[in-house]
Amino acid sequence: DIVMTQSPDSLAVSLGERATINCKSSQSVLYSSNNKNYLAWYQQKPGQPPKLLIYWASTRESGVPDRFSGSGSGTDFTLTISSLQAEDVAVYYCQQYYSTPSLFTFGPGTKVDIK
Amino acid sequence: QLQLQESGPGLVKPSETLSLTCTVSGGSISSSSYYWGWIRQPPGKELEWIGSIYYSGSNYYNPSLKSRVTMSVDTSKNHFSLKLSSVTAADTAVYYCARHRMIAVVITTFDHWGQGTLVTVSS
């Protein structure tokens, strides 16, 4: 099974500053035949369900602000919030779908707060 | 717009079967572009995929839960259901239903979620 880890567990960033979250998979999620990384990012605000932000590691979902960006390949990925806003306080999860359709796994989450 | 709503008992006794239904509105469950999934989240813990089902009934389950999970779909009612048997306290969680997007033939991400329903396993 592909195990997802995230770092840090939590971080506090000043409003308008950059937040960087890392996600690592226990094996590569890069599918060689199409050169796509089977990796997504979600945002979960308190009391709400997760919301899809990014898929294919770097493609923003429709309606997601462009301050959110995803990067990385293979086993190491990053979600960056370029200028943190108050409404970005949430837990962020990565998810692999390389094991599709047998297994979809999430990372443990990273909590983002305002400093 | 698309909405998903979970329904079912909030309290289940140990060793019994947890049963939940997800009703889809604002879109058809018979779309060829989507599977329909269940994901759970124990209090304060991470998300765990339970399984996903297509409108035809084709399904995939998490291997760690497969022996206890049954999913079904009713296209006439535009809803799909989850049964989890022999529950224990470890099955206490918020259960979410979600639309599971297919891109080409690849099942990928969960792009619409219900609000979730807390199911507690306790006598």
Tab-separated table of C-alpha atoms in Angstrom:
chain	number	residue	atom	x	y	z
A	1	ASP	CA	0.000	0.000	0.000
A	2	ILE	CA	1.110	3.555	-0.671
A	3	VAL	CA	1.500	5.440	2.611
A	4	MET	CA	1.209	9.224	2.588
A	5	THR	CA	3.019	11.416	5.105
A	6	GLN	CA	2.814	15.173	5.556
A	7	SER	CA	4.980	17.813	7.190
A	8	PRO	CA	4.752	19.800	9.283
A	9	ASP	CA	1.848	18.604	11.438
A	10	SER	CA	0.863	22.237	11.892
A	11	LEU	CA	2.121	25.702	11.060
A	12	ALA	CA	1.228	29.287	11.871
A	13	VAL	CA	1.790	31.959	9.249
A	14	SER	CA	1.185	35.701	9.304
A	15	LEU	CA	-1.540	37.103	7.091
A	16	GLY	CA	-0.174	37.806	3.629
A	17	GLU	CA	2.807	35.503	4.090
A	18	ARG	CA	3.563	32.226	2.316
A	19	ALA	CA	2.526	28.853	3.704
A	20	THR	CA	4.207	25.681	2.478
A	21	ILE	CA	2.961	22.157	3.148
A	22	ASN	CA	4.813	19.007	2.169
A	23	CYS	CA	3.487	15.592	1.235
A	24	LYS	CA	5.528	12.472	0.649
A	25	SER	CA	4.397	9.133	-0.754
A	26	SER	CA	6.050	5.817	0.140
A	27	GLN	CA	6.401	5.021	-3.558
A	28	SER	CA	6.214	7.060	-6.711
A	29	VAL	CA	2.762	8.205	-7.841
A	30	LEU	CA	4.064	9.279	-11.254
A	31	TYR	CA	2.437	7.170	-13.960
A	32	SER	CA	5.028	6.788	-16.688
A	33	SER	CA	2.634	6.187	-19.588
A	34	ASN	CA	1.026	9.643	-19.303
A	35	ASN	CA	3.638	11.465	-17.194
A	36	LYS	CA	1.017	12.471	-14.649
A	37	ASN	CA	1.325	12.494	-10.877
A	38	TYR	CA	-1.722	10.883	-9.279
A	39	LEU	CA	-1.811	13.286	-6.343
A	40	ALA	CA	-4.516	15.662	-5.075
A	41	TRP	CA	-4.848	18.261	-2.326
A	42	TYR	CA	-7.907	19.054	-0.207
A	43	GLN	CA	-8.814	21.793	2.254
A	44	GLN	CA	-11.016	21.046	5.259
A	45	LYS	CA	-12.343	23.908	7.359
A	46	PRO	CA	-13.731	23.220	10.851
A	47	GLY	CA	-17.127	21.533	10.745
A	48	GLN	CA	-17.052	21.204	6.957
A	49	PRO	CA	-16.294	18.405	4.511
A	50	PRO	CA	-13.052	18.468	2.559
A	51	LYS	CA	-12.911	20.558	-0.594
A	52	LEU	CA	-10.865	19.552	-3.628
A	53	LEU	CA	-8.192	22.155	-4.408
A	54	ILE	CA	-5.696	20.542	-6.775
A	55	TYR	CA	-5.390	17.339	-8.816
A	56	TRP	CA	-2.686	15.866	-11.045
A	57	ALA	CA	-0.399	17.452	-8.422
A	58	SER	CA	-0.606	20.934	-9.948
A	59	THR	CA	-3.963	21.483	-11.696
A	60	ARG	CA	-6.233	23.830	-9.776
A	61	GLU	CA	-9.878	22.837	-9.471
A	62	SER	CA	-12.306	25.301	-11.018
A	63	GLY	CA	-13.001	28.224	-8.694
A	64	VAL	CA	-9.957	27.721	-6.471
A	65	PRO	CA	-8.035	30.997	-5.955
A	66	ASP	CA	-4.699	31.206	-7.738
A	67	ARG	CA	-2.854	31.801	-4.460
A	68	PHE	CA	-3.057	28.002	-4.084
A	69	SER	CA	-0.510	26.082	-6.133
A	70	GLY	CA	0.773	22.540	-6.198
A	71	SER	CA	4.166	21.255	-7.288
A	72	GLY	CA	6.411	18.221	-7.126
A	73	SER	CA	6.756	14.863	-8.806
A	74	GLY	CA	7.366	11.224	-8.013
A	75	THR	CA	7.276	10.982	-4.233
A	76	ASP	CA	7.637	14.579	-3.013
A	77	PHE	CA	4.959	17.232	-3.339
A	78	THR	CA	4.235	20.715	-2.040
A	79	LEU	CA	1.110	22.798	-1.597
A	80	THR	CA	1.858	26.511	-1.425
A	81	ILE	CA	-0.460	29.288	-0.333
A	82	SER	CA	1.306	32.343	-1.698
A	83	SER	CA	-0.391	34.960	0.495
A	84	LEU	CA	-2.305	33.535	3.438
A	85	GLN	CA	-5.792	34.876	3.987
A	86	ALA	CA	-7.915	34.487	7.121
A	87	GLU	CA	-10.295	32.172	5.267
A	88	ASP	CA	-7.422	29.761	4.538
A	89	VAL	CA	-7.315	28.548	8.157
A	90	ALA	CA	-7.963	24.828	7.711
A	91	VAL	CA	-6.463	21.377	7.660
A	92	TYR	CA	-4.921	20.384	4.340
A	93	TYR	CA	-4.731	16.795	3.132
A	94	CYS	CA	-2.948	15.169	0.238
A	95	GLN	CA	-4.429	12.089	-1.434
A	96	GLN	CA	-2.941	9.566	-3.857
A	97	TYR	CA	-4.982	7.895	-6.555
A	98	TYR	CA	-2.098	6.009	-8.187
A	99	SER	CA	-3.503	2.813	-6.690
A	100	THR	CA	-6.811	3.413	-8.487
A	101	PRO	CA	-9.203	1.684	-8.389
A	102	SER	CA	-8.057	-0.576	-5.582
A	103	LEU	CA	-7.137	1.950	-2.939
A	104	PHE	CA	-7.226	5.679	-2.357
A	105	THR	CA	-5.267	6.991	0.616
A	106	PHE	CA	-4.976	10.329	2.343
A	107	GLY	CA	-2.170	11.924	4.277
A	108	PRO	CA	-2.595	12.689	7.994
A	109	GLY	CA	-3.209	16.375	7.381
A	110	THR	CA	-1.455	19.668	8.130
A	111	LYS	CA	-3.201	22.323	10.182
A	112	VAL	CA	-2.679	25.928	9.082
A	113	ASP	CA	-3.342	28.785	11.508
A	114	ILE	CA	-2.738	32.520	11.611
A	115	LYS	CA	0.294	33.712	13.562
B	1	GLN	CA	-25.961	22.618	-8.168
B	2	LEU	CA	-24.992	19.137	-7.087
B	3	GLN	CA	-25.775	18.245	-3.491
B	4	LEU	CA	-25.194	15.053	-1.535
B	5	GLN	CA	-26.928	14.280	1.749
B	6	GLU	CA	-26.149	11.418	4.099
B	7	SER	CA	-28.889	9.877	6.209
B	8	GLY	CA	-29.104	7.052	8.712
B	9	PRO	CA	-28.912	6.218	12.413
B	10	GLY	CA	-26.447	8.204	14.485
B	11	LEU	CA	-26.048	5.424	17.036
B	12	VAL	CA	-25.314	1.768	16.327
B	13	LYS	CA	-24.689	-0.997	18.826
B	14	PRO	CA	-21.476	-3.028	18.750
B	15	SER	CA	-21.630	-6.128	16.511
B	16	GLU	CA	-24.583	-4.688	14.569
B	17	THR	CA	-24.667	-3.311	11.014
B	18	LEU	CA	-24.231	0.355	10.209
B	19	SER	CA	-26.483	1.490	7.347
B	20	LEU	CA	-26.278	4.840	5.588
B	21	THR	CA	-27.815	6.300	2.435
B	22	CYS	CA	-26.569	9.186	0.316
B	23	THR	CA	-29.183	11.032	-1.702
B	24	VAL	CA	-27.920	12.957	-4.711
B	25	SER	CA	-29.765	16.030	-5.968
B	26	GLY	CA	-28.984	18.489	-8.736
B	27	GLY	CA	-27.434	15.789	-10.893
B	28	SER	CA	-27.898	12.204	-12.002
B	29	ILE	CA	-26.259	9.299	-10.241
B	30	SER	CA	-26.357	7.534	-13.633
B	31	SER	CA	-23.693	9.791	-15.127
B	32	SER	CA	-21.000	7.808	-16.921
B	33	SER	CA	-18.292	10.168	-15.629
B	34	TYR	CA	-18.491	9.396	-11.931
B	35	TYR	CA	-18.307	6.757	-9.279
B	36	TRP	CA	-19.901	7.482	-5.901
B	37	GLY	CA	-17.913	6.973	-2.743
B	38	TRP	CA	-17.917	6.743	1.015
B	39	ILE	CA	-15.135	8.170	3.167
B	40	ARG	CA	-14.977	8.261	6.951
B	41	GLN	CA	-13.111	10.339	9.500
B	42	PRO	CA	-12.813	9.234	13.141
B	43	PRO	CA	-12.926	12.227	15.525
B	44	GLY	CA	-9.665	14.154	15.261
B	45	LYS	CA	-8.173	11.652	12.822
B	46	GLU	CA	-7.446	11.351	9.129
B	47	LEU	CA	-9.690	10.458	6.232
B	48	GLU	CA	-10.182	6.839	5.210
B	49	TRP	CA	-11.712	5.755	1.906
B	50	ILE	CA	-14.289	2.995	2.403
B	51	GLY	CA	-15.392	2.222	-1.124
B	52	SER	CA	-16.887	3.502	-4.371
B	53	ILE	CA	-19.684	2.319	-6.643
B	54	TYR	CA	-20.757	3.003	-10.232
B	55	TYR	CA	-24.370	3.394	-11.306
B	56	SER	CA	-24.143	-0.051	-12.903
B	57	GLY	CA	-23.241	-1.579	-9.542
B	58	SER	CA	-19.542	-2.036	-10.258
B	59	ASN	CA	-17.704	-1.381	-7.013
B	60	TYR	CA	-14.328	-1.165	-5.310
B	61	TYR	CA	-13.777	-1.486	-1.584
B	62	ASN	CA	-10.889	-0.671	0.721
B	63	PRO	CA	-9.155	-4.037	1.250
B	64	SER	CA	-8.948	-3.381	4.994
B	65	LEU	CA	-12.745	-3.144	5.217
B	66	LYS	CA	-13.794	-5.332	2.306
B	67	SER	CA	-15.017	-8.259	4.386
B	68	ARG	CA	-17.512	-6.042	6.198
B	69	VAL	CA	-18.617	-3.570	3.483
B	70	THR	CA	-21.514	-3.749	1.067
B	71	MET	CA	-22.448	-0.859	-1.191
B	72	SER	CA	-25.493	-0.593	-3.432
B	73	VAL	CA	-27.021	1.939	-5.799
B	74	ASP	CA	-30.639	2.760	-6.654
B	75	THR	CA	-30.796	4.831	-9.826
B	76	SER	CA	-34.579	5.255	-9.602
B	77	LYS	CA	-34.173	7.062	-6.272
B	78	ASN	CA	-30.877	8.696	-7.229
B	79	HIS	CA	-29.183	7.400	-4.130
B	80	PHE	CA	-26.521	4.950	-3.040
B	81	SER	CA	-26.012	3.135	0.227
B	82	LEU	CA	-23.406	1.723	2.581
B	83	LYS	CA	-23.637	-1.205	4.951
B	84	LEU	CA	-20.811	-1.949	7.374
B	85	SER	CA	-21.266	-5.105	9.421
B	86	SER	CA	-19.947	-6.226	12.813
B	87	VAL	CA	-19.147	-2.699	13.939
B	88	THR	CA	-16.980	-1.857	16.947
B	89	ALA	CA	-16.068	1.389	18.695
B	90	ALA	CA	-13.274	1.783	16.135
B	91	ASP	CA	-15.945	2.414	13.500
B	92	THR	CA	-17.127	5.563	15.266
B	93	ALA	CA	-16.578	8.351	12.763
B	94	VAL	CA	-18.075	11.043	10.601
B	95	TYR	CA	-19.153	9.299	7.425
B	96	TYR	CA	-19.081	11.303	4.204
B	97	CYS	CA	-20.497	10.450	0.821
B	98	ALA	CA	-18.810	12.010	-2.183
B	99	ARG	CA	-18.767	12.087	-5.960
B	100	HIS	CA	-15.716	10.240	-7.246
B	101	ARG	CA	-14.535	11.721	-10.511
B	102	MET	CA	-13.410	9.667	-13.492
B	103	ILE	CA	-11.005	11.235	-15.968
B	104	ALA	CA	-10.881	9.066	-19.092
B	105	VAL	CA	-11.111	5.643	-17.406
B	106	VAL	CA	-9.142	6.634	-14.322
B	107	ILE	CA	-11.018	7.003	-11.010
B	108	THR	CA	-9.363	9.959	-9.373
B	109	THR	CA	-10.545	12.564	-6.862
B	110	PHE	CA	-13.562	13.344	-4.711
B	111	ASP	CA	-14.953	16.566	-6.149
B	112	HIS	CA	-18.256	17.022	-4.278
B	113	TRP	CA	-18.927	15.945	-0.690
B	114	GLY	CA	-21.909	15.664	1.587
B	115	GLN	CA	-21.806	17.456	4.936
B	116	GLY	CA	-21.141	14.190	6.744
B	117	THR	CA	-22.978	12.342	9.477
B	118	LEU	CA	-21.548	11.248	12.811
B	119	VAL	CA	-22.099	7.589	13.595
B	120	THR	CA	-21.284	6.469	17.117
B	121	VAL	CA	-20.878	2.808	17.967
B	122	SER	CA	-21.896	2.252	21.563
B	123	SER	CA	-24.161	0.063	23.624
